[in-house]
PDB file of C-alpha atoms in Angstrom:
ATOM      1  CA  MET G1067     -89.295  51.029 -20.468  1.00  0.00           C
ATOM      2  CA  ARG G1068     -85.766  51.741 -19.272  1.00  0.00           C
ATOM      3  CA  ARG G1069     -84.030  54.796 -20.636  1.00  0.00           C
ATOM      4  CA  ASN G1070     -80.594  53.190 -20.672  1.00  0.00           C
ATOM      5  CA  ALA G1071     -79.049  49.759 -20.449  1.00  0.00           C
ATOM      6  CA  LEU G1072     -77.812  50.229 -16.886  1.00  0.00           C
ATOM      7  CA  GLN G1073     -81.056  51.252 -15.216  1.00  0.00           C
ATOM      8  CA  LEU G1074     -82.747  48.369 -13.405  1.00  0.00           C
ATOM      9  CA  SER G1075     -86.407  47.552 -13.885  1.00  0.00           C
ATOM     10  CA  ARG G1076     -88.769  48.523 -11.081  1.00  0.00           C
ATOM     11  CA  ARG G1077     -89.213  44.864 -10.118  1.00  0.00           C
ATOM     12  CA  HIS G1078     -85.480  44.298  -9.961  1.00  0.00           C
ATOM     13  CA  GLN G1079     -85.006  47.445  -7.884  1.00  0.00           C
ATOM     14  CA  ALA G1080     -87.829  46.446  -5.545  1.00  0.00           C
ATOM     15  CA  ALA G1081     -86.430  42.944  -5.023  1.00  0.00           C
ATOM     16  CA  LEU G1082     -82.939  44.286  -4.354  1.00  0.00           C
ATOM     17  CA  TYR G1083     -84.192  46.882  -1.865  1.00  0.00           C
ATOM     18  CA  ILE G1084     -86.597  44.489  -0.123  1.00  0.00           C
ATOM     19  CA  PHE G1085     -83.869  41.919   0.460  1.00  0.00           C
ATOM     20  CA  THR G1086     -81.416  44.618   1.575  1.00  0.00           C
ATOM     21  CA  VAL G1087     -83.903  45.941   4.149  1.00  0.00           C
ATOM     22  CA  LEU G1088     -84.770  42.388   5.262  1.00  0.00           C
ATOM     23  CA  LEU G1089     -81.088  41.572   5.811  1.00  0.00           C
ATOM     24  CA  LEU G1090     -80.419  44.809   7.652  1.00  0.00           C
ATOM     25  CA  ALA G1091     -83.531  44.510   9.842  1.00  0.00           C
ATOM     26  CA  THR G1092     -83.032  40.848  10.762  1.00  0.00           C
ATOM     27  CA  GLY G1093     -79.321  41.370  11.390  1.00  0.00           C
ATOM     28  CA  ILE G1094     -79.944  44.291  13.734  1.00  0.00           C
ATOM     29  CA  ALA G1095     -82.858  42.480  15.408  1.00  0.00           C
ATOM     30  CA  TRP G1096     -80.765  39.363  16.025  1.00  0.00           C
ATOM     31  CA  TRP G1097     -77.834  41.391  17.346  1.00  0.00           C
ATOM     32  CA  SER G1098     -80.103  43.399  19.661  1.00  0.00           C
ATOM     33  CA  LEU G1099     -81.795  40.280  21.009  1.00  0.00           C
ATOM     34  CA  ASP G1100     -78.453  38.526  21.448  1.00  0.00           C
ATOM     35  CA  ARG G1101     -76.864  41.430  23.303  1.00  0.00           C
ATOM     36  CA  TRP G1102     -79.682  42.778  25.427  1.00  0.00           C
ATOM     37  CA  THR G1103     -82.524  40.303  25.746  1.00  0.00           C
ATOM     38  CA  THR G1104     -82.835  37.164  27.828  1.00  0.00           C
ATOM     39  CA  VAL G1105     -85.786  35.211  29.083  1.00  0.00           C
ATOM     40  CA  PRO G1106     -86.026  33.179  32.282  1.00  0.00           C
ATOM     41  CA  ASP G1107     -85.364  29.493  31.758  1.00  0.00           C
ATOM     42  CA  GLU G1108     -86.985  26.579  33.548  1.00  0.00           C
ATOM     43  CA  PHE G1109     -84.234  26.441  36.180  1.00  0.00           C
ATOM     44  CA  GLY G1110     -84.456  30.084  37.259  1.00  0.00           C
ATOM     45  CA  GLY G1111     -81.545  31.241  35.121  1.00  0.00           C
ATOM     46  CA  SER G1112     -81.622  33.093  31.853  1.00  0.00           C
ATOM     47  CA  ALA G1113     -81.768  31.833  28.288  1.00  0.00           C
ATOM     48  CA  LYS G1114     -81.608  33.332  24.829  1.00  0.00           C
ATOM     49  CA  HIS G1115     -84.791  34.856  23.484  1.00  0.00           C
ATOM     50  CA  PRO G1116     -86.602  32.408  21.143  1.00  0.00           C
ATOM     51  CA  ALA G1117     -86.908  35.096  18.456  1.00  0.00           C
ATOM     52  CA  GLU G1118     -83.123  34.994  17.970  1.00  0.00           C
ATOM     53  CA  THR G1119     -83.396  31.699  16.112  1.00  0.00           C
ATOM     54  CA  TRP G1120     -86.118  33.096  13.877  1.00  0.00           C
ATOM     55  CA  MET G1121     -84.110  36.226  13.121  1.00  0.00           C
ATOM     56  CA  LEU G1122     -81.174  34.060  12.021  1.00  0.00           C
ATOM     57  CA  ARG G1123     -83.460  31.900   9.888  1.00  0.00           C
ATOM     58  CA  LEU G1124     -85.003  34.949   8.227  1.00  0.00           C
ATOM     59  CA  HIS G1125     -81.536  36.466   7.771  1.00  0.00           C
ATOM     60  CA  GLY G1126     -80.316  33.282   6.076  1.00  0.00           C
ATOM     61  CA  ALA G1127     -83.375  33.126   3.816  1.00  0.00           C
ATOM     62  CA  GLY G1128     -82.913  36.809   2.981  1.00  0.00           C
ATOM     63  CA  ALA G1129     -79.269  36.129   2.129  1.00  0.00           C
ATOM     64  CA  PHE G1130     -80.290  33.429  -0.353  1.00  0.00           C
ATOM     65  CA  GLY G1131     -82.826  35.764  -1.955  1.00  0.00           C
ATOM     66  CA  PHE G1132     -80.375  38.650  -2.045  1.00  0.00           C
ATOM     67  CA  LEU G1133     -77.660  36.515  -3.659  1.00  0.00           C
ATOM     68  CA  LEU G1134     -80.164  35.325  -6.269  1.00  0.00           C
ATOM     69  CA  VAL G1135     -81.206  38.889  -7.125  1.00  0.00           C
ATOM     70  CA  PHE G1136     -77.645  40.199  -7.004  1.00  0.00           C
ATOM     71  CA  GLY G1137     -76.396  37.325  -9.167  1.00  0.00           C
ATOM     72  CA  SER G1138     -79.025  38.157 -11.766  1.00  0.00           C
ATOM     73  CA  LEU G1139     -77.362  41.565 -12.142  1.00  0.00           C
ATOM     74  CA  ILE G1140     -74.133  40.029 -13.465  1.00  0.00           C
ATOM     75  CA  PRO G1141     -75.097  39.298 -17.102  1.00  0.00           C
ATOM     76  CA  GLY G1142     -76.820  42.642 -17.624  1.00  0.00           C
ATOM     77  CA  HIS G1143     -76.219  45.525 -15.272  1.00  0.00           C
ATOM     78  CA  ILE G1144     -72.735  44.638 -14.031  1.00  0.00           C
ATOM     79  CA  GLN G1145     -71.349  43.472 -17.369  1.00  0.00           C
ATOM     80  CA  ARG G1146     -72.739  46.470 -19.263  1.00  0.00           C
ATOM     81  CA  GLY G1147     -71.554  48.902 -16.591  1.00  0.00           C
ATOM     82  CA  TRP G1148     -68.065  47.420 -16.752  1.00  0.00           C
ATOM     83  CA  TYR G1149     -67.836  47.685 -20.548  1.00  0.00           C
ATOM     84  CA  MET G1150     -69.329  51.183 -20.530  1.00  0.00           C
ATOM     85  CA  ARG G1151     -66.877  52.188 -17.760  1.00  0.00           C
ATOM     86  CA  GLN G1152     -69.703  53.562 -15.613  1.00  0.00           C
ATOM     87  CA  ASN G1153     -69.736  53.815 -11.830  1.00  0.00           C
ATOM     88  CA  ARG G1154     -66.917  51.267 -11.575  1.00  0.00           C
ATOM     89  CA  ALA G1155     -65.480  52.357  -8.223  1.00  0.00           C
ATOM     90  CA  THR G1156     -68.704  51.977  -6.252  1.00  0.00           C
ATOM     91  CA  GLY G1157     -69.665  48.902  -8.279  1.00  0.00           C
ATOM     92  CA  LEU G1158     -66.371  47.168  -7.466  1.00  0.00           C
ATOM     93  CA  ALA G1159     -66.741  48.204  -3.836  1.00  0.00           C
ATOM     94  CA  LEU G1160     -70.216  46.620  -3.755  1.00  0.00           C
ATOM     95  CA  LEU G1161     -68.966  43.418  -5.391  1.00  0.00           C
ATOM     96  CA  SER G1162     -66.164  43.234  -2.833  1.00  0.00           C
ATOM     97  CA  VAL G1163     -68.423  43.983   0.128  1.00  0.00           C
ATOM     98  CA  PHE G1164     -71.041  41.438  -0.919  1.00  0.00           C
ATOM     99  CA  GLY G1165     -68.301  38.874  -1.498  1.00  0.00           C
ATOM    100  CA  VAL G1166     -66.861  39.447   1.984  1.00  0.00           C
ATOM    101  CA  LEU G1167     -70.345  39.321   3.531  1.00  0.00           C
ATOM    102  CA  SER G1168     -71.010  36.011   1.769  1.00  0.00           C
ATOM    103  CA  LEU G1169     -67.708  34.543   2.977  1.00  0.00           C
ATOM    104  CA  THR G1170     -68.096  35.764   6.554  1.00  0.00           C
ATOM    105  CA  GLY G1171     -71.710  34.580   6.634  1.00  0.00           C
ATOM    106  CA  TYR G1172     -70.559  31.155   5.439  1.00  0.00           C
ATOM    107  CA  ALA G1173     -67.806  31.183   8.083  1.00  0.00           C
ATOM    108  CA  LEU G1174     -70.308  32.049  10.820  1.00  0.00           C
ATOM    109  CA  TYR G1175     -72.478  29.136   9.800  1.00  0.00           C
ATOM    110  CA  TYR G1176     -69.729  26.551   9.454  1.00  0.00           C
ATOM    111  CA  LEU G1177     -66.669  27.725  11.404  1.00  0.00           C
ATOM    112  CA  GLY G1178     -66.267  25.870  14.667  1.00  0.00           C
ATOM    113  CA  GLU G1179     -63.272  27.536  16.298  1.00  0.00           C
ATOM    114  CA  GLU G1180     -64.155  30.431  18.567  1.00  0.00           C
ATOM    115  CA  SER G1181     -61.360  32.880  17.634  1.00  0.00           C
ATOM    116  CA  GLY G1182     -62.000  32.693  13.887  1.00  0.00           C
ATOM    117  CA  ARG G1183     -65.723  32.882  14.473  1.00  0.00           C
ATOM    118  CA  HIS G1184     -65.294  36.031  16.550  1.00  0.00           C
ATOM    119  CA  LEU G1185     -63.348  37.735  13.729  1.00  0.00           C
ATOM    120  CA  ALA G1186     -65.880  36.626  11.116  1.00  0.00           C
ATOM    121  CA  ALA G1187     -68.739  37.922  13.280  1.00  0.00           C
ATOM    122  CA  ALA G1188     -67.125  41.330  13.786  1.00  0.00           C
ATOM    123  CA  ALA G1189     -66.339  41.706  10.066  1.00  0.00           C
ATOM    124  CA  HIS G1190     -69.824  40.555   9.068  1.00  0.00           C
ATOM    125  CA  TRP G1191     -71.506  42.922  11.514  1.00  0.00           C
ATOM    126  CA  TRP G1192     -69.588  46.101  10.628  1.00  0.00           C
ATOM    127  CA  ILE G1193     -69.439  45.510   6.887  1.00  0.00           C
ATOM    128  CA  GLY G1194     -73.115  44.517   6.880  1.00  0.00           C
ATOM    129  CA  LEU G1195     -74.057  47.752   8.623  1.00  0.00           C
ATOM    130  CA  ALA G1196     -72.081  49.817   6.104  1.00  0.00           C
ATOM    131  CA  SER G1197     -73.238  48.016   2.965  1.00  0.00           C
ATOM    132  CA  PRO G1198     -76.660  49.706   2.584  1.00  0.00           C
ATOM    133  CA  ALA G1199     -74.932  53.115   2.607  1.00  0.00           C
ATOM    134  CA  LEU G1200     -72.589  51.902  -0.126  1.00  0.00           C
ATOM    135  CA  LEU G1201     -75.546  50.609  -2.162  1.00  0.00           C
ATOM    136  CA  VAL G1202     -77.319  53.962  -1.778  1.00  0.00           C
ATOM    137  CA  GLY G1203     -74.122  55.758  -2.834  1.00  0.00           C
ATOM    138  CA  HIS G1204     -73.866  53.587  -5.957  1.00  0.00           C
ATOM    139  CA  VAL G1205     -77.500  54.246  -6.886  1.00  0.00           C
ATOM    140  CA  VAL G1206     -77.283  58.002  -6.229  1.00  0.00           C
ATOM    141  CA  ARG G1207     -74.088  58.288  -8.277  1.00  0.00           C
ATOM    142  CA  GLY G1208     -75.708  56.361 -11.148  1.00  0.00           C
ATOM    143  CA  HIS G1209     -78.737  58.680 -11.086  1.00  0.00           C
ATOM    144  CA  TRP G1210     -76.444  61.717 -10.973  1.00  0.00           C
ATOM    145  CA  LEU G1211     -74.438  60.454 -13.970  1.00  0.00           C
ATOM    146  CA  ARG G1212     -77.620  59.831 -15.958  1.00  0.00           C
ATOM    147  CA  ARG G1213     -79.219  63.154 -14.992  1.00  0.00           C
ATOM    148  CA  HIS G1214     -76.134  65.145 -15.975  1.00  0.00           C
ATOM    149  CA  GLY G1215     -75.610  63.330 -19.269  1.00  0.00           C
ATOM    150  CA  ARG G1216     -72.344  61.746 -18.154  1.00  0.00           C
ATOM    151  CA  LEU G1217     -73.226  58.206 -19.172  1.00  0.00           C
ATOM    152  CA  ARG G1218     -70.999  57.089 -22.031  1.00  0.00           C
ATOM    153  CA  LYS G1219     -72.205  55.138 -25.021  1.00  0.00           C
ATOM    154  CA  PRO G1220     -70.716  51.636 -25.127  1.00  0.00           C
ATOM    155  CA  GLU G1221     -68.050  51.015 -27.764  1.00  0.00           C
ATOM    156  CA  ASN G1222     -68.898  47.302 -27.938  1.00  0.00           C
ATOM    157  CA  PRO G1223     -72.332  46.915 -26.383  1.00  0.00           C
ATOM    158  CA  VAL G1224     -73.128  43.653 -24.672  1.00  0.00           C
ATOM    159  CA  GLU G1225     -76.237  41.950 -25.991  1.00  0.00           C
ATOM    160  CA  PRO G1226     -79.148  41.692 -23.514  1.00  0.00           C
TER     161      PRO G1226
END
């Protein structure tokens, strides 16, 4: 049983962390393969490694799963945290970062022009690399607030 309304269940935590690690791992794997790995093609030249396509597919599937898990936080964890005025700065930063990652990921999938695609790719890459650190910071701060008795009681609690 959870000790307070903001603490996630073990299953919810596990799903969030699994999808975060999957996204980070497949993103780094794709980038590494794209930058440094080629295979000989049938004409004696070089071609992209076939695993690149699979890394992008896994990354896209992980993004769907992550958005599903993250979206399920809105009616409980996010709404309660907002009304209780807890960990708002890092929470808003996470909402913003995940929003930008969703938009840049969408742009990478659908944007045809090369210049806009290049900007979306750079933003997606750097923000994506930084986002796990921000998530860890949010979690650590929440644990610190709970451990030191700094969590406030809600004035108007939101029903579960």
